[in-house]
Short mmCIF file of N, CA and C in Angstrom, two decimals:
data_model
loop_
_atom_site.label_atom_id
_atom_site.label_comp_id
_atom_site.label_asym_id
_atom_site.label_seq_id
_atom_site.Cartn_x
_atom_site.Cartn_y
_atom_site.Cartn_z
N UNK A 1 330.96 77.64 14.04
CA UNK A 1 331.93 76.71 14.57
C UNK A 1 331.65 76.45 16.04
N UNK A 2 331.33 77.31 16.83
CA UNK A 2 331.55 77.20 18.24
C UNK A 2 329.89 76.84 18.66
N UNK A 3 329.19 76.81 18.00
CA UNK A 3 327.55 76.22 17.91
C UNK A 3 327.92 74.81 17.80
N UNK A 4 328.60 74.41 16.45
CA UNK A 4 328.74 72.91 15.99
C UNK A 4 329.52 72.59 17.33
N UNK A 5 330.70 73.14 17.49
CA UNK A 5 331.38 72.30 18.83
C UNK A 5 330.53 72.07 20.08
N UNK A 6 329.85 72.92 20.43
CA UNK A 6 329.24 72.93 21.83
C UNK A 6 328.07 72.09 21.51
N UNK A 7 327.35 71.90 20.18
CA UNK A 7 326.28 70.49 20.05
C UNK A 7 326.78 69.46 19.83
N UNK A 8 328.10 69.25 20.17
CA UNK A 8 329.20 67.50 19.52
C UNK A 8 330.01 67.74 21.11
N UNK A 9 329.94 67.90 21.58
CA UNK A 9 330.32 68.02 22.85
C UNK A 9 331.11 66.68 23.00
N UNK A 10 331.08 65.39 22.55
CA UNK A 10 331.69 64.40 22.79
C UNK A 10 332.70 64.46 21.91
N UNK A 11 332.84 64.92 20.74
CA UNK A 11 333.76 64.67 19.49
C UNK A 11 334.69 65.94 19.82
N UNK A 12 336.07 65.38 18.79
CA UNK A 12 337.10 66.18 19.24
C UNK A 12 337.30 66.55 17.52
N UNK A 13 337.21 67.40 16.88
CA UNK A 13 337.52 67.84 15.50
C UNK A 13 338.31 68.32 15.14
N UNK A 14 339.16 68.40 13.90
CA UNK A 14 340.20 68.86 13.29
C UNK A 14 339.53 69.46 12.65
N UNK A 15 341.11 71.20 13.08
CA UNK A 15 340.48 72.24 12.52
C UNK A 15 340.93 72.28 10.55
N UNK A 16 340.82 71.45 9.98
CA UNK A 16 340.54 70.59 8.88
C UNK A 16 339.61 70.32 8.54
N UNK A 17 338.85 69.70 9.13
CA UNK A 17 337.31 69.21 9.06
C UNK A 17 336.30 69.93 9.67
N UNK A 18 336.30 70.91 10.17
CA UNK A 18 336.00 72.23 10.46
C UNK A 18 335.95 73.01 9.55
N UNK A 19 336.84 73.78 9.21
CA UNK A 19 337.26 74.08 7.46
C UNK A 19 336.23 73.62 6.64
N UNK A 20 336.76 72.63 6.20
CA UNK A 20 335.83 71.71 5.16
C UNK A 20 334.36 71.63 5.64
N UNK A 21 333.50 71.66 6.38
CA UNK A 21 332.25 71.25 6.91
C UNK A 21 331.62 72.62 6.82
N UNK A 22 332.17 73.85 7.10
CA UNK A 22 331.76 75.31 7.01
C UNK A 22 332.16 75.86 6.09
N UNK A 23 333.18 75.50 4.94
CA UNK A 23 333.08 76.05 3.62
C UNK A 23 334.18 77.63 3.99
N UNK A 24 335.14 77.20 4.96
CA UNK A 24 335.97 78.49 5.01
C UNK A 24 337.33 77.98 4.74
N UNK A 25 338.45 79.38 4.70
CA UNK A 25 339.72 78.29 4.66
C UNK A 25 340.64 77.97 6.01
N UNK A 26 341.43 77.33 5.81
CA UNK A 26 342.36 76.90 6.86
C UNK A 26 342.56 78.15 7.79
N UNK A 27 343.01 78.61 7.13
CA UNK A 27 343.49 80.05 7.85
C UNK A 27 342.33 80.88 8.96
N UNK A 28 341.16 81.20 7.88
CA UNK A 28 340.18 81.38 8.74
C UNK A 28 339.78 80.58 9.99
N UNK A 29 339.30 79.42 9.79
CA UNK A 29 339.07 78.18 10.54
C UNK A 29 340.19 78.54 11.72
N UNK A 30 341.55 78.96 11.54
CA UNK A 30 342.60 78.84 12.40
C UNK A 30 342.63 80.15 13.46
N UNK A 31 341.97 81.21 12.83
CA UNK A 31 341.76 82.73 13.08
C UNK A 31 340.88 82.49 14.41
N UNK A 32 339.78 82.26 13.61
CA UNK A 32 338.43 81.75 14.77
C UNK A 32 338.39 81.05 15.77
N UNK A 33 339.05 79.85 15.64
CA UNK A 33 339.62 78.92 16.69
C UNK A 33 340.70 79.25 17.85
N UNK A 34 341.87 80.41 17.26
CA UNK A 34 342.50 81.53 17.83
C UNK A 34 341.72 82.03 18.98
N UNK A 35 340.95 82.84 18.64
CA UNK A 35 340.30 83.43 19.48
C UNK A 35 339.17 82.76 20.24
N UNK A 36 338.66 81.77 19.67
CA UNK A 36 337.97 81.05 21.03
C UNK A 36 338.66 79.96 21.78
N UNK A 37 339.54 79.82 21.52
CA UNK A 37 340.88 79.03 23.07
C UNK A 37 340.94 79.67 23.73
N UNK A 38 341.46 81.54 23.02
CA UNK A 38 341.89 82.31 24.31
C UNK A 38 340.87 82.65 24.81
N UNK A 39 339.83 82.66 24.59
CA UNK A 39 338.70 83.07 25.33
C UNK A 39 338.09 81.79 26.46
N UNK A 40 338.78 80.84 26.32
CA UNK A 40 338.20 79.70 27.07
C UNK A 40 336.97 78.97 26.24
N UNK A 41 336.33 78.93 25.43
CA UNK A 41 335.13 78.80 25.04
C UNK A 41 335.88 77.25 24.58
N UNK A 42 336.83 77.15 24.10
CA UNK A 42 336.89 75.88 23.02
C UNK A 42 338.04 74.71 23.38
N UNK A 43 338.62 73.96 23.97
CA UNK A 43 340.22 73.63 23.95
C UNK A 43 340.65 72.73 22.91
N UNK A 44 342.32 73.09 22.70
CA UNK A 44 342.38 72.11 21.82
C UNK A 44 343.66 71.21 22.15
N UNK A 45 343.92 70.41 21.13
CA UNK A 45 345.03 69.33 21.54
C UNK A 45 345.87 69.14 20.51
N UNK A 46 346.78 68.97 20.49
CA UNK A 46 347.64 68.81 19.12
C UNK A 46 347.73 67.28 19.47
N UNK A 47 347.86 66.79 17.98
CA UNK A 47 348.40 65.15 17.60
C UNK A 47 348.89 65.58 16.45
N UNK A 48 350.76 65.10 16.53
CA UNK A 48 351.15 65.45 14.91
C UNK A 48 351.13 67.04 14.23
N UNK A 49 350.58 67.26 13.48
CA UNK A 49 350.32 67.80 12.56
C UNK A 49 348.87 68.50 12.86
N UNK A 50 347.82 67.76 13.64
CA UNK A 50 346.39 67.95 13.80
C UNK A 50 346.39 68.75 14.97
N UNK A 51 345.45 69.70 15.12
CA UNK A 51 345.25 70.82 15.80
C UNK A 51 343.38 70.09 15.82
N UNK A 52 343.31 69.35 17.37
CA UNK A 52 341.93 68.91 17.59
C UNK A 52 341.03 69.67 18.82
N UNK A 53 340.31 70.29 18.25
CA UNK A 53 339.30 71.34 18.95
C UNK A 53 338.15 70.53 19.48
N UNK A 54 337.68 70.98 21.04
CA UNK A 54 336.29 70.33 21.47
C UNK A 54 335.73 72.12 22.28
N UNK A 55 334.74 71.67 22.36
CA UNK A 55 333.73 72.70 23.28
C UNK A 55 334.88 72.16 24.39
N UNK A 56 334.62 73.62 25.60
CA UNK A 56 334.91 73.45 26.62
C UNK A 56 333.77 73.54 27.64
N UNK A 57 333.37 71.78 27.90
CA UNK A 57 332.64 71.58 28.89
C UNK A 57 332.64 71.92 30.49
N UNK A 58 334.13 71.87 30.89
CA UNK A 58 333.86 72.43 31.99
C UNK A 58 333.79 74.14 32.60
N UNK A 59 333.97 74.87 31.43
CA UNK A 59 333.98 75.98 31.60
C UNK A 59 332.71 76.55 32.39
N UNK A 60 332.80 77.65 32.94
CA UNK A 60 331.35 78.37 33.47
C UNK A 60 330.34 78.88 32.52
N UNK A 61 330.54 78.66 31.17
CA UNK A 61 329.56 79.24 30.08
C UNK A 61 328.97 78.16 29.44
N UNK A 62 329.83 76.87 30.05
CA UNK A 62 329.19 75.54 28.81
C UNK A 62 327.70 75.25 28.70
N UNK A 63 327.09 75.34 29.89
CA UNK A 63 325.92 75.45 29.97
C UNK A 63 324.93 76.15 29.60
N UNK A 64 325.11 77.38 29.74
CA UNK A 64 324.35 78.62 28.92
C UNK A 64 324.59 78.53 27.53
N UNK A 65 326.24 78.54 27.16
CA UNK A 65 326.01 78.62 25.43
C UNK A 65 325.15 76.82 25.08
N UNK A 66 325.55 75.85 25.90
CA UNK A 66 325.14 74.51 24.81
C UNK A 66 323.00 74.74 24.94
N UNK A 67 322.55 75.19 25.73
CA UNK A 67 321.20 75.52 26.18
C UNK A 67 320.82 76.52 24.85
N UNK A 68 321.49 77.83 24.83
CA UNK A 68 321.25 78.73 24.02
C UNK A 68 321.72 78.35 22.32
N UNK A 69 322.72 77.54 22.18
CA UNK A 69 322.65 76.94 20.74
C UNK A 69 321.68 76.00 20.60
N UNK A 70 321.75 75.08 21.15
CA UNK A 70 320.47 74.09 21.71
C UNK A 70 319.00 74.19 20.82
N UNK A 71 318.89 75.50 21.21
CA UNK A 71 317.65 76.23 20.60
C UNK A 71 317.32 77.02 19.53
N UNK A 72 318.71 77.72 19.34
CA UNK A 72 318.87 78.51 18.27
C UNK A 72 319.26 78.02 16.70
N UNK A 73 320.53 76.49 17.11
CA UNK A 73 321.06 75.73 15.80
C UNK A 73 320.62 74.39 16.39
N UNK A 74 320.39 73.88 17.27
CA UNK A 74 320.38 72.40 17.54
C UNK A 74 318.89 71.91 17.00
N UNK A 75 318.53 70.56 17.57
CA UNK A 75 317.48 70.03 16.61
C UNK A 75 315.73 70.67 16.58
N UNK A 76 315.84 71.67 18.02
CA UNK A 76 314.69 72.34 18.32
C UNK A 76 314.40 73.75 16.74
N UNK A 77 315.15 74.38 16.79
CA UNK A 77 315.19 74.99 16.02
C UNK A 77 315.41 74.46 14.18
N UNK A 78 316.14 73.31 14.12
CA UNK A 78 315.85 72.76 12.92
C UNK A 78 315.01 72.17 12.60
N UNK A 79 314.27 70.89 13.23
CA UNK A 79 313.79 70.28 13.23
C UNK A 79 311.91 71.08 12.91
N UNK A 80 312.12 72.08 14.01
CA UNK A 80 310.84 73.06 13.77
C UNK A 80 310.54 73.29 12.73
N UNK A 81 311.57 74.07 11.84
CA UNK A 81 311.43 74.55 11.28
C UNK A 81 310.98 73.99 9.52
N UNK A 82 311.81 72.50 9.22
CA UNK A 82 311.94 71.86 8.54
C UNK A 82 310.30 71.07 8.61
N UNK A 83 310.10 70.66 9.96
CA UNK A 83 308.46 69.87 9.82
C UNK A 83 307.55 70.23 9.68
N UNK A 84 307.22 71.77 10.92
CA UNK A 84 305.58 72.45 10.69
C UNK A 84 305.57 72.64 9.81
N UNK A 85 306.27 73.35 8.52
CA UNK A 85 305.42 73.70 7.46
C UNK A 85 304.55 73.16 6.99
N UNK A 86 305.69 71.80 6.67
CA UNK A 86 304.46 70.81 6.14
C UNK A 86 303.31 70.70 5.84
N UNK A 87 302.78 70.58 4.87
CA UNK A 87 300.88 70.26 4.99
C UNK A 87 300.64 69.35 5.80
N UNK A 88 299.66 69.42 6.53
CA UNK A 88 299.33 68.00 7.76
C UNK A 88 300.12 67.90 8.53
N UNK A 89 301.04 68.57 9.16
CA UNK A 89 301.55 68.41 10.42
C UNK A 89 300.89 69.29 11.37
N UNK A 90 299.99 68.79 12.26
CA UNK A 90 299.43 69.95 13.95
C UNK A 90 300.58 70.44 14.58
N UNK A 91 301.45 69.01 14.90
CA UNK A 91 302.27 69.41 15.81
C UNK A 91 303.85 68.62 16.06
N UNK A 92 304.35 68.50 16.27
CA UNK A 92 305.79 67.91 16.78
C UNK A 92 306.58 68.17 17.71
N UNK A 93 306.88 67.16 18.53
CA UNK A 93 307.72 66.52 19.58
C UNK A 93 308.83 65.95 19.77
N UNK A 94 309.68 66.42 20.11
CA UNK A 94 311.41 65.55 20.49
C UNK A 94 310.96 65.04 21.40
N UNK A 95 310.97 63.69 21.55
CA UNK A 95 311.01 62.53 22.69
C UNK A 95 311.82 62.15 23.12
N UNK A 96 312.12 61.13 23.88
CA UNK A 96 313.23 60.50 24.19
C UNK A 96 314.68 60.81 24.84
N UNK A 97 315.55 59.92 24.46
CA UNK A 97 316.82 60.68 25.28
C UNK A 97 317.10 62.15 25.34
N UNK A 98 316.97 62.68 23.60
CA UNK A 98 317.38 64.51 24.23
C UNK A 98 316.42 64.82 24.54
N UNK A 99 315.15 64.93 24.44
CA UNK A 99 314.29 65.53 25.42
C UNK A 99 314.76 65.33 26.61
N UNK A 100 315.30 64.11 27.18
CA UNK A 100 315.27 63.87 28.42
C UNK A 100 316.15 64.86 28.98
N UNK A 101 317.82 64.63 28.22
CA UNK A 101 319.15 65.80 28.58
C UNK A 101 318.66 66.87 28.60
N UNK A 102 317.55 67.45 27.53
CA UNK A 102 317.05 68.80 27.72
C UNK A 102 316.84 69.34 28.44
N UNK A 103 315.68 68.30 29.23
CA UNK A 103 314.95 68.96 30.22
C UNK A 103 315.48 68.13 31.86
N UNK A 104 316.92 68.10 31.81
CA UNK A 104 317.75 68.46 32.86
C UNK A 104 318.31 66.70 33.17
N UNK A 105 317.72 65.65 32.69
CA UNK A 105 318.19 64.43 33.42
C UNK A 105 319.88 64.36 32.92
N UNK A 106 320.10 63.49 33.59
CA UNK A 106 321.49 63.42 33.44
C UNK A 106 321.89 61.96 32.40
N UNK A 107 323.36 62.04 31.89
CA UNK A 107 323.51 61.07 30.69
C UNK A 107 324.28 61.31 29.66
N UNK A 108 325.13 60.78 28.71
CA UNK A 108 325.41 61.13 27.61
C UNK A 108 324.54 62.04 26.25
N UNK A 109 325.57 62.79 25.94
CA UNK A 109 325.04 62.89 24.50
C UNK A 109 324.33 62.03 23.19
N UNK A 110 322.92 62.28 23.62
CA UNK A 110 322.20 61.02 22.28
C UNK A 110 322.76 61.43 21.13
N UNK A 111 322.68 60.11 20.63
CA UNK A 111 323.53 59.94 19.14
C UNK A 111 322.23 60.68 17.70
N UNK A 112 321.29 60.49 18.56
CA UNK A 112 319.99 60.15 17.51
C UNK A 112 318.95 60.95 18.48
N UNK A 113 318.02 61.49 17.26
CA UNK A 113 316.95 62.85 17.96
C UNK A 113 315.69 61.83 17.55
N UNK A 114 314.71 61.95 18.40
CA UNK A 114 313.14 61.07 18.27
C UNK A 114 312.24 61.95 18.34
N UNK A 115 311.67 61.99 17.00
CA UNK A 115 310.78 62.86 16.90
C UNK A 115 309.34 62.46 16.83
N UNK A 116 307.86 62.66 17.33
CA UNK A 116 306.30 62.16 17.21
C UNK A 116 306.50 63.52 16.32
N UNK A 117 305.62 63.30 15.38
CA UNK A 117 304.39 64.05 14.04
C UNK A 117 303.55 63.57 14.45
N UNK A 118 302.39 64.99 14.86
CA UNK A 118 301.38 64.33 14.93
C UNK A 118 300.31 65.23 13.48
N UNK A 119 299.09 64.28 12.63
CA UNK A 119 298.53 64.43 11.66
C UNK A 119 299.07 63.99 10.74
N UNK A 120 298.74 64.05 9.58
CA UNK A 120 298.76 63.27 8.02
C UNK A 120 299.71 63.79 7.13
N UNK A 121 300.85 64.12 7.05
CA UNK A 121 301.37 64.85 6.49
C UNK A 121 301.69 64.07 5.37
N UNK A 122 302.42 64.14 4.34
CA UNK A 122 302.79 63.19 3.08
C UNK A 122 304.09 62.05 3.83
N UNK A 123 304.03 61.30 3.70
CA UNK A 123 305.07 60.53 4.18
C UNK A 123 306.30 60.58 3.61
N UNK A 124 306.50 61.03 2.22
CA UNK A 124 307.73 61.46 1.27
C UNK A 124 308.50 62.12 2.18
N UNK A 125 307.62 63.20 2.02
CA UNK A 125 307.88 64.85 2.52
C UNK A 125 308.33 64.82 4.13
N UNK A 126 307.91 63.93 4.65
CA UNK A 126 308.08 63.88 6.09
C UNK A 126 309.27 63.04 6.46
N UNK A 127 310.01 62.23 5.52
CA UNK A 127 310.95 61.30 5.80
C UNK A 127 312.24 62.59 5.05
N UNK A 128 311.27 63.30 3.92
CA UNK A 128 313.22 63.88 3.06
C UNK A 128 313.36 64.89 4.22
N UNK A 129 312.24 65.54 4.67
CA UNK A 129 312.76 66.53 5.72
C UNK A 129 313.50 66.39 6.81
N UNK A 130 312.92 64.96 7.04
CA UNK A 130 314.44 64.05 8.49
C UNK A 130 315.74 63.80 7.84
N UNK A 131 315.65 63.28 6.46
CA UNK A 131 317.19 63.07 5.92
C UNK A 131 318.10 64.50 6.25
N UNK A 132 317.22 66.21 5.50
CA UNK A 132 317.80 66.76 5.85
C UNK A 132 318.21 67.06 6.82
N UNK A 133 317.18 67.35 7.82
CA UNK A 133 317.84 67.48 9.24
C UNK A 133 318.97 67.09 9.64
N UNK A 134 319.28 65.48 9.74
CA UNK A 134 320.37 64.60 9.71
C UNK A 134 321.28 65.54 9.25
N UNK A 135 321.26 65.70 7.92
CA UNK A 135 322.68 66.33 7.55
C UNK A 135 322.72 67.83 8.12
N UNK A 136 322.06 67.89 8.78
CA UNK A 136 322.22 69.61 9.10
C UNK A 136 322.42 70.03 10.88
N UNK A 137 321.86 68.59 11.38
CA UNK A 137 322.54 68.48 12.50
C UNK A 137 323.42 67.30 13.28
N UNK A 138 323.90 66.36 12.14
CA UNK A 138 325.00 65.60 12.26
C UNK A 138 324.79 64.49 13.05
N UNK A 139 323.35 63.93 13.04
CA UNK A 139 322.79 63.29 13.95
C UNK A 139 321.23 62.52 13.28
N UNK A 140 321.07 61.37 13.42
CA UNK A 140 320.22 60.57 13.25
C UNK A 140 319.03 61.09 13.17
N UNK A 141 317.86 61.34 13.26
CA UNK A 141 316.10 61.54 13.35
C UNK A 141 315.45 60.82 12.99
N UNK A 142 314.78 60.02 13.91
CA UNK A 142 314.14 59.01 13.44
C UNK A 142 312.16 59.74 13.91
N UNK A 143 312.01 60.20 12.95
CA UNK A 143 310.25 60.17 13.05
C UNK A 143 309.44 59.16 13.04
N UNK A 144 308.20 59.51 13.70
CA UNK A 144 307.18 58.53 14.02
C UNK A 144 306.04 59.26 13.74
N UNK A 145 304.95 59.19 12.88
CA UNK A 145 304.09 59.92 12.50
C UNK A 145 302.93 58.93 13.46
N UNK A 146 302.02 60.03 13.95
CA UNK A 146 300.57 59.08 14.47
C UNK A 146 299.39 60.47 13.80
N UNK A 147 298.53 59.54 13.89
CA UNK A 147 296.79 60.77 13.70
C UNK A 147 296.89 61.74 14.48
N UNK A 148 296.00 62.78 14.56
CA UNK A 148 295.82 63.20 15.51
C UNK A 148 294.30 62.77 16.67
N UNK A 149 293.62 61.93 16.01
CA UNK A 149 293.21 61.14 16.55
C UNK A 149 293.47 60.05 17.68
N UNK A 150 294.31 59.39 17.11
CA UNK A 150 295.55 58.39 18.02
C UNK A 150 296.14 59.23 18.96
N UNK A 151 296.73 60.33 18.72
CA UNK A 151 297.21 61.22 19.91
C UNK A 151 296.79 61.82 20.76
N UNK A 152 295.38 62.14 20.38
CA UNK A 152 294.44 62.23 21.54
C UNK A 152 293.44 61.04 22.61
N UNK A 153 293.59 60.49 22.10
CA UNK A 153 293.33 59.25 22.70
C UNK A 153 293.63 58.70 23.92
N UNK A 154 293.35 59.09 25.27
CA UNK A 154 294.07 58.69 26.47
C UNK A 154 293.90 57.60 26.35
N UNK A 155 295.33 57.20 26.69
CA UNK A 155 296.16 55.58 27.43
C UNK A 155 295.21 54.28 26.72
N UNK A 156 295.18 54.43 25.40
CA UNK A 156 295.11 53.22 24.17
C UNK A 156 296.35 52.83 23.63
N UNK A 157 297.23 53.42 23.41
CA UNK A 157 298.36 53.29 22.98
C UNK A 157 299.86 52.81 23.97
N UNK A 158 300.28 51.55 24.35
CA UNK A 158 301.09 51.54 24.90
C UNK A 158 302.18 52.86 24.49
N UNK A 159 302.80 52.54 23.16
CA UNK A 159 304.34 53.40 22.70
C UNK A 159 303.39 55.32 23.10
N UNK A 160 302.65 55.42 22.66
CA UNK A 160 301.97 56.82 23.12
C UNK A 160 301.77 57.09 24.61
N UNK A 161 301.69 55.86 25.40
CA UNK A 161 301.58 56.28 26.28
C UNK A 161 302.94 56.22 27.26
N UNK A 162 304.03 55.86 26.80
CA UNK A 162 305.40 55.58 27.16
C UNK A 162 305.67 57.50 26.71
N UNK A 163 305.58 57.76 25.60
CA UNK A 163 305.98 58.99 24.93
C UNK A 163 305.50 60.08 26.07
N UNK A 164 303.67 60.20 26.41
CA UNK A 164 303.68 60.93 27.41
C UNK A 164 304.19 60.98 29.08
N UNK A 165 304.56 59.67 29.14
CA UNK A 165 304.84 59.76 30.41
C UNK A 165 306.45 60.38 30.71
N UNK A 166 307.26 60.51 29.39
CA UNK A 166 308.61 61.48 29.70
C UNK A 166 308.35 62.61 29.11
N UNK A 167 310.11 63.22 29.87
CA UNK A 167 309.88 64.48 28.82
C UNK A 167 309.77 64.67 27.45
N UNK A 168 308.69 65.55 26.65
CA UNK A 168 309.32 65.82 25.39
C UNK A 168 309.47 67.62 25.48
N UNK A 169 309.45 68.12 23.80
CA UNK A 169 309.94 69.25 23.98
C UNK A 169 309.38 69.51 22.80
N UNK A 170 308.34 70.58 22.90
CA UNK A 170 307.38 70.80 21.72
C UNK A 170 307.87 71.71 20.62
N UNK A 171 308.22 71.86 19.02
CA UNK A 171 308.96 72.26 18.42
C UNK A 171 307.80 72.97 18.35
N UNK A 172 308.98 74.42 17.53
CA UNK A 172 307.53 76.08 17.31
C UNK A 172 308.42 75.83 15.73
N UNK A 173 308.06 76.59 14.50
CA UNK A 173 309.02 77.12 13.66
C UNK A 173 309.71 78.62 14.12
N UNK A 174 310.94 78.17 13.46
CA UNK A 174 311.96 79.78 13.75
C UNK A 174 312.11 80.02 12.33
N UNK A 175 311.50 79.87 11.53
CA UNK A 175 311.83 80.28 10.23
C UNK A 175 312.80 81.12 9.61
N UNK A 176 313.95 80.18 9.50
CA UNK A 176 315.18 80.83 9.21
C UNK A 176 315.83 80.00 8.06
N UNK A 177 316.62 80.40 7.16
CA UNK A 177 317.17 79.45 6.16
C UNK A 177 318.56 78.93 6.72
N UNK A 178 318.09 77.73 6.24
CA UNK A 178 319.34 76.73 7.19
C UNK A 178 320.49 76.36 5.80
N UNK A 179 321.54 76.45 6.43
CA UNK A 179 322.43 76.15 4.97
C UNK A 179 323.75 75.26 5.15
N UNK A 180 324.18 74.44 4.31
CA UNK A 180 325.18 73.26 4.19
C UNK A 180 324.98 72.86 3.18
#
């Protein structure tokens, strides 16, 4: 719960849909959420009936825990894990906006993770593994497969050469079973 909140950092959730999304009950969901208000980690807001929970961004930990989930549940760690296997994948890259937040620029929360594949991997296999992702980190992935030829290639490639000139953020596998 407090992983999912601190990677939705913009969204405000009912501890309802919380519940429902982690497969626990109300009560639990209500237990857990208990104890991370009083701890500062989480705040919430009542509307009605609805009890709406967000990460607490301005706290002194928001940074360390959203960095340290970041890596551990966010798209570095899924995304890793879900692509290298692959046959024909060398390597993979988060580009773009979260690379950018990653690696310190300032900005909103991207809606959508941009990922380079680089090598031949099956194209099936390389698109169902982004669907999952999507559902596993609540967020768009749009892959771009090139050769590894093409990727080595200095400055032939306009879009390749746009890709190296920001940050990206090179995925490892953490080989862990991911579940939803």
């Amino acid at each position: 719960m407090l992983a999912w909140l601190y990677l939705h950092p913009q969204e405000e959730t009912s501890l309802a849909d919380i519940a429902a999304r982690f497969g626990v009950s109300t009560a639990t969901a209500s237990r857990e959420a208990d104890r991370l208000v009083e701890a500062e980690l989480v705040t919430e807001r009542r509307h009605g009936n609805l009890r709406l929970l967000r990460a607490n961004a301005t706290g002194r930990l928001a940074g360390p825990l959203t960095e340290l989930f970041a890596l551990t549940y966010g798209p570095i760690a899924v995304l890793g894990d879900l692509l290298l296997p692959l046959a024909g994948v060398e390597e993979a890259r988060i580009y773009g906006s979260w690379a950018a937040r990653y690696s310190g620029e300032h900005g909103g929360v991207p809606n959508d993770v941009d990922v380079l594949v680089v090598g031949d991997p099956d194209e099936d296999e390389l698109y169902e593994a982004a669907r999952k992702a999507e559902r596993l980190l609540d967020r768009e992935v749009n892959v771009h497969r090139v050769s590894s030829a093409r990727w080595h290639e200095p400055g032939t490639d306009p879009f390749l050469t746009s890709v190296r000139s920001r940050p990206t953020v090179q995925l490892e596998a953490f080989e862990r079973k991911h579940k939803r």
